[in-house]
PDB file of C-alpha atoms in Angstrom:
ATOM      1  CA  MET A 131      -0.395  -0.019  -0.057  1.00 72.00           C
ATOM      2  CA  LYS A 132       2.846   2.220   1.039  1.00 72.00           C
ATOM      3  CA  LYS A 133       4.195   1.728  -2.481  1.00 74.00           C
ATOM      4  CA  ILE A 134       1.371   2.538  -4.364  1.00 76.00           C
ATOM      5  CA  ILE A 135       0.842   5.774  -2.383  1.00 78.00           C
ATOM      6  CA  THR A 136       4.467   6.680  -3.018  1.00 76.00           C
ATOM      7  CA  LEU A 137       4.287   6.088  -6.703  1.00 69.00           C
ATOM      8  CA  MET A 138       1.155   8.267  -7.131  1.00 71.00           C
ATOM      9  CA  ILE A 139       2.510  11.210  -5.106  1.00 74.00           C
ATOM     10  CA  LEU A 140       5.961  10.586  -7.655  1.00 68.00           C
ATOM     11  CA  SER A 141       4.156  10.490 -10.571  1.00 68.00           C
ATOM     12  CA  LEU A 142       1.708  13.619  -9.554  1.00 64.00           C
ATOM     13  CA  LEU A 143       4.776  15.452  -9.125  1.00 64.00           C
ATOM     14  CA  VAL A 144       6.666  14.553 -12.362  1.00 63.00           C
ATOM     15  CA  PHE A 145       3.658  15.264 -14.563  1.00 62.00           C
ATOM     16  CA  SER A 146       2.515  18.099 -12.550  1.00 58.00           C
ATOM     17  CA  CYS A 147       5.849  19.977 -13.246  1.00 56.00           C
ATOM     18  CA  LYS A 148       6.417  19.699 -16.814  1.00 57.00           C
ATOM     19  CA  GLU A 149       4.260  22.899 -17.683  1.00 62.00           C
ATOM     20  CA  ASN A 150       6.654  25.965 -17.190  1.00 66.00           C
ATOM     21  CA  ALA A 151       5.236  28.559 -14.884  1.00 65.00           C
ATOM     22  CA  THR A 152       5.969  31.000 -17.241  1.00 69.00           C
ATOM     23  CA  ASN A 153       3.502  29.599 -19.915  1.00 70.00           C
ATOM     24  CA  LYS A 154       0.651  30.277 -17.317  1.00 71.00           C
ATOM     25  CA  ILE A 155       1.240  34.220 -16.817  1.00 75.00           C
ATOM     26  CA  ASN A 156      -1.881  35.944 -19.057  1.00 78.00           C
ATOM     27  CA  LYS A 157       0.534  38.933 -20.656  1.00 76.00           C
ATOM     28  CA  GLU A 158      -2.768  41.230 -20.464  1.00 78.00           C
ATOM     29  CA  LYS A 159      -3.467  40.828 -16.854  1.00 75.00           C
ATOM     30  CA  LEU A 160       0.206  41.565 -16.265  1.00 75.00           C
ATOM     31  CA  SER A 161      -0.029  44.636 -18.312  1.00 78.00           C
ATOM     32  CA  VAL A 162      -2.680  45.479 -16.613  1.00 75.00           C
ATOM     33  CA  ALA A 163      -1.299  45.024 -13.070  1.00 76.00           C
ATOM     34  CA  LYS A 164       1.740  46.955 -14.028  1.00 77.00           C
ATOM     35  CA  GLU A 165      -0.304  50.184 -14.763  1.00 75.00           C
ATOM     36  CA  ARG A 166      -2.064  49.907 -11.878  1.00 70.00           C
ATOM     37  CA  ASP A 167       0.967  49.485  -9.864  1.00 70.00           C
ATOM     38  CA  ASP A 168       2.391  52.741 -11.550  1.00 68.00           C
ATOM     39  CA  GLN A 169      -1.219  54.720 -10.686  1.00 65.00           C
ATOM     40  CA  ILE A 170      -0.778  53.812  -6.978  1.00 65.00           C
ATOM     41  CA  ARG A 171       2.938  55.398  -6.979  1.00 65.00           C
ATOM     42  CA  VAL A 172       2.025  58.219  -8.333  1.00 68.00           C
ATOM     43  CA  GLY A 173      -0.193  59.034  -5.373  1.00 76.00           C
ATOM     44  CA  THR A 174       1.862  57.722  -3.012  1.00 88.00           C
ATOM     45  CA  PRO A 175       4.506  60.317  -0.618  1.00 94.00           C
ATOM     46  CA  ARG A 176       8.054  60.855  -1.703  1.00 94.00           C
ATOM     47  CA  ILE A 177      10.982  61.532   0.654  1.00 96.00           C
ATOM     48  CA  LYS A 178      13.674  63.740  -1.060  1.00 97.00           C
ATOM     49  CA  PHE A 179      16.742  64.003   1.276  1.00 97.00           C
ATOM     50  CA  ASP A 180      19.286  66.866   0.955  1.00 97.00           C
ATOM     51  CA  LYS A 181      21.937  64.559   1.534  1.00 97.00           C
ATOM     52  CA  THR A 182      21.625  60.807   2.724  1.00 98.00           C
ATOM     53  CA  ILE A 183      25.231  60.157   4.263  1.00 98.00           C
ATOM     54  CA  HIS A 184      26.783  62.569   6.496  1.00 98.00           C
ATOM     55  CA  ASP A 185      30.952  62.146   7.085  1.00 98.00           C
ATOM     56  CA  PHE A 186      31.588  63.642  10.263  1.00 98.00           C
ATOM     57  CA  GLY A 187      35.214  63.612   9.076  1.00 97.00           C
ATOM     58  CA  THR A 188      38.015  62.702  11.972  1.00 98.00           C
ATOM     59  CA  ILE A 189      36.526  62.350  15.784  1.00 97.00           C
ATOM     60  CA  LYS A 190      37.989  61.446  19.156  1.00 96.00           C
ATOM     61  CA  GLU A 191      36.952  58.278  20.486  1.00 96.00           C
ATOM     62  CA  GLY A 192      34.481  58.940  23.218  1.00 95.00           C
ATOM     63  CA  ASP A 193      32.828  62.252  21.348  1.00 97.00           C
ATOM     64  CA  ILE A 194      29.174  62.196  20.823  1.00 97.00           C
ATOM     65  CA  VAL A 195      28.558  63.944  17.587  1.00 98.00           C
ATOM     66  CA  GLU A 196      25.054  64.862  15.771  1.00 98.00           C
ATOM     67  CA  THR A 197      24.151  65.673  12.364  1.00 98.00           C
ATOM     68  CA  VAL A 198      20.707  66.668  10.719  1.00 98.00           C
ATOM     69  CA  PHE A 199      19.031  65.016   7.744  1.00 98.00           C
ATOM     70  CA  ASN A 200      16.573  67.598   6.167  1.00 98.00           C
ATOM     71  CA  PHE A 201      13.954  65.954   3.718  1.00 98.00           C
ATOM     72  CA  LYS A 202      10.885  67.123   1.841  1.00 98.00           C
ATOM     73  CA  ASN A 203       7.951  65.267   1.022  1.00 97.00           C
ATOM     74  CA  THR A 204       7.592  65.562  -2.731  1.00 95.00           C
ATOM     75  CA  GLY A 205       4.972  63.131  -3.204  1.00 93.00           C
ATOM     76  CA  LYS A 206       0.938  63.669  -3.564  1.00 92.00           C
ATOM     77  CA  SER A 207      -0.113  62.113  -0.445  1.00 93.00           C
ATOM     78  CA  GLU A 208       1.008  62.492   3.299  1.00 96.00           C
ATOM     79  CA  LEU A 209       4.414  60.738   4.647  1.00 96.00           C
ATOM     80  CA  ILE A 210       4.350  59.018   7.831  1.00 96.00           C
ATOM     81  CA  ILE A 211       7.511  57.646   9.045  1.00 97.00           C
ATOM     82  CA  THR A 212       6.742  54.896  11.563  1.00 97.00           C
ATOM     83  CA  SER A 213       9.867  53.920  12.970  1.00 97.00           C
ATOM     84  CA  ALA A 214      13.617  54.390  12.451  1.00 97.00           C
ATOM     85  CA  LYS A 215      16.353  52.524  13.972  1.00 97.00           C
ATOM     86  CA  GLY A 216      20.032  52.614  13.938  1.00 96.00           C
ATOM     87  CA  SER A 217      22.381  49.668  12.846  1.00 94.00           C
ATOM     88  CA  CYS A 218      23.972  49.634  16.148  1.00 93.00           C
ATOM     89  CA  GLY A 219      23.103  50.963  19.766  1.00 94.00           C
ATOM     90  CA  CYS A 220      25.581  53.833  19.208  1.00 95.00           C
ATOM     91  CA  THR A 221      23.292  55.334  16.474  1.00 97.00           C
ATOM     92  CA  VAL A 222      20.072  57.287  17.785  1.00 97.00           C
ATOM     93  CA  PRO A 223      17.962  58.850  15.193  1.00 98.00           C
ATOM     94  CA  GLU A 224      14.981  60.993  16.047  1.00 98.00           C
ATOM     95  CA  TRP A 225      12.324  61.403  13.756  1.00 97.00           C
ATOM     96  CA  PRO A 226       8.999  63.618  13.266  1.00 97.00           C
ATOM     97  CA  LYS A 227       5.728  61.471  14.635  1.00 96.00           C
ATOM     98  CA  GLU A 228       3.207  63.492  12.837  1.00 96.00           C
ATOM     99  CA  PRO A 229       2.575  62.735   9.226  1.00 96.00           C
ATOM    100  CA  ILE A 230       4.304  65.487   7.138  1.00 96.00           C
ATOM    101  CA  MET A 231       2.250  66.510   4.438  1.00 96.00           C
ATOM    102  CA  PRO A 232       2.965  67.043   0.675  1.00 96.00           C
ATOM    103  CA  GLY A 233       5.013  70.201  -0.039  1.00 96.00           C
ATOM    104  CA  GLU A 234       6.123  69.868   3.674  1.00 97.00           C
ATOM    105  CA  SER A 235       9.695  69.587   5.193  1.00 97.00           C
ATOM    106  CA  GLY A 236      11.222  67.895   8.379  1.00 97.00           C
ATOM    107  CA  GLU A 237      14.473  66.690   9.617  1.00 98.00           C
ATOM    108  CA  ILE A 238      15.603  63.330  11.008  1.00 98.00           C
ATOM    109  CA  LYS A 239      18.339  63.814  13.635  1.00 98.00           C
ATOM    110  CA  VAL A 240      21.251  61.586  14.287  1.00 98.00           C
ATOM    111  CA  LYS A 241      23.482  61.055  17.097  1.00 98.00           C
ATOM    112  CA  PHE A 242      26.480  58.759  17.505  1.00 98.00           C
ATOM    113  CA  ASN A 243      28.266  58.068  20.297  1.00 97.00           C
ATOM    114  CA  SER A 244      31.851  56.728  19.393  1.00 96.00           C
ATOM    115  CA  THR A 245      32.705  55.435  22.838  1.00 95.00           C
ATOM    116  CA  ARG A 246      34.891  52.065  22.149  1.00 94.00           C
ATOM    117  CA  LYS A 247      34.130  52.470  18.349  1.00 95.00           C
ATOM    118  CA  PRO A 248      38.107  53.204  17.034  1.00 96.00           C
ATOM    119  CA  ASN A 249      38.841  53.563  13.592  1.00 96.00           C
ATOM    120  CA  LEU A 250      36.391  53.571  10.690  1.00 97.00           C
ATOM    121  CA  GLN A 251      32.830  53.405  11.825  1.00 97.00           C
ATOM    122  CA  GLN A 252      29.559  53.434   8.907  1.00 98.00           C
ATOM    123  CA  LYS A 253      26.173  52.809  10.405  1.00 98.00           C
ATOM    124  CA  GLN A 254      22.855  53.360   8.843  1.00 98.00           C
ATOM    125  CA  VAL A 255      19.717  54.348  10.151  1.00 98.00           C
ATOM    126  CA  THR A 256      16.538  52.573   8.474  1.00 98.00           C
ATOM    127  CA  LEU A 257      13.345  54.815   8.193  1.00 98.00           C
ATOM    128  CA  ILE A 258      10.219  52.712   7.734  1.00 97.00           C
ATOM    129  CA  THR A 259       7.982  54.968   5.759  1.00 96.00           C
ATOM    130  CA  ASN A 260       4.864  54.638   3.807  1.00 94.00           C
ATOM    131  CA  THR A 261       6.434  55.657   0.651  1.00 93.00           C
ATOM    132  CA  ALA A 262       6.582  53.008  -2.502  1.00 89.00           C
ATOM    133  CA  ASP A 263       9.457  51.321  -1.170  1.00 90.00           C
ATOM    134  CA  GLY A 264       8.417  50.965   1.952  1.00 92.00           C
ATOM    135  CA  LYS A 265      11.504  51.875   3.642  1.00 95.00           C
ATOM    136  CA  GLU A 266      14.500  54.772   3.698  1.00 97.00           C
ATOM    137  CA  ILE A 267      18.130  54.546   4.279  1.00 97.00           C
ATOM    138  CA  ILE A 268      20.770  57.093   5.474  1.00 98.00           C
ATOM    139  CA  LYS A 269      24.142  56.895   6.634  1.00 98.00           C
ATOM    140  CA  ILE A 270      26.686  58.250   8.817  1.00 98.00           C
ATOM    141  CA  LYS A 271      30.259  57.880   8.984  1.00 98.00           C
ATOM    142  CA  ALA A 272      33.484  58.598  10.907  1.00 98.00           C
ATOM    143  CA  MET A 273      37.332  58.016  11.536  1.00 98.00           C
ATOM    144  CA  VAL A 274      37.375  57.597  15.083  1.00 97.00           C
ATOM    145  CA  THR A 275      40.853  58.189  16.690  1.00 96.00           C
ATOM    146  CA  PRO A 276      41.163  55.785  19.136  1.00 94.00           C
ATOM    147  CA  ASP A 277      41.703  57.095  23.083  1.00 87.00           C
ATOM    148  CA  PRO A 278      45.148  55.671  24.208  1.00 83.00           C
ATOM    149  CA  LYS A 279      44.063  54.873  27.810  1.00 79.00           C
ATOM    150  CA  VAL A 280      41.156  52.867  26.437  1.00 65.00           C
ATOM    151  CA  ASN A 281      44.143  50.701  25.026  1.00 58.00           C
ATOM    152  CA  LEU A 282      46.162  50.605  27.816  1.00 53.00           C
ATOM    153  CA  LYS A 283      43.643  49.014  30.051  1.00 51.00           C
ATOM    154  CA  SER A 284      42.925  46.381  27.722  1.00 48.00           C
TER     155      SER A 284
END
């Protein structure tokens, strides 16, 4: 009995996989779906940053530095940033919690704590938004001069 069931399952898998999945795509429906998606994107909010990367240059280990990323909603509906998260606990963002209307501007403040972060540091902040992509990324970097006192303690 087990052999018969196994043979039935195998034959079902073999015969059902002969047809190429791309042959099943209805080209007309695909075209309609692409057009619909393009129309949806036209009405979505868009975020335009003055910069997406900030270089703090050379700083000393232990420095806490801050920068601001200015942006504008260039879309046709309100922009909502639901969260902003740094790639490390040393990178802390502050973002507007209220919707940004079309044509209005806002800012994302990013604070970086270089304590115990010697040498080249590159961090990012991921924003979860209601833009077409659903997320935006801004980045910071710095060359952190090691604190000689920290190296002596190690």
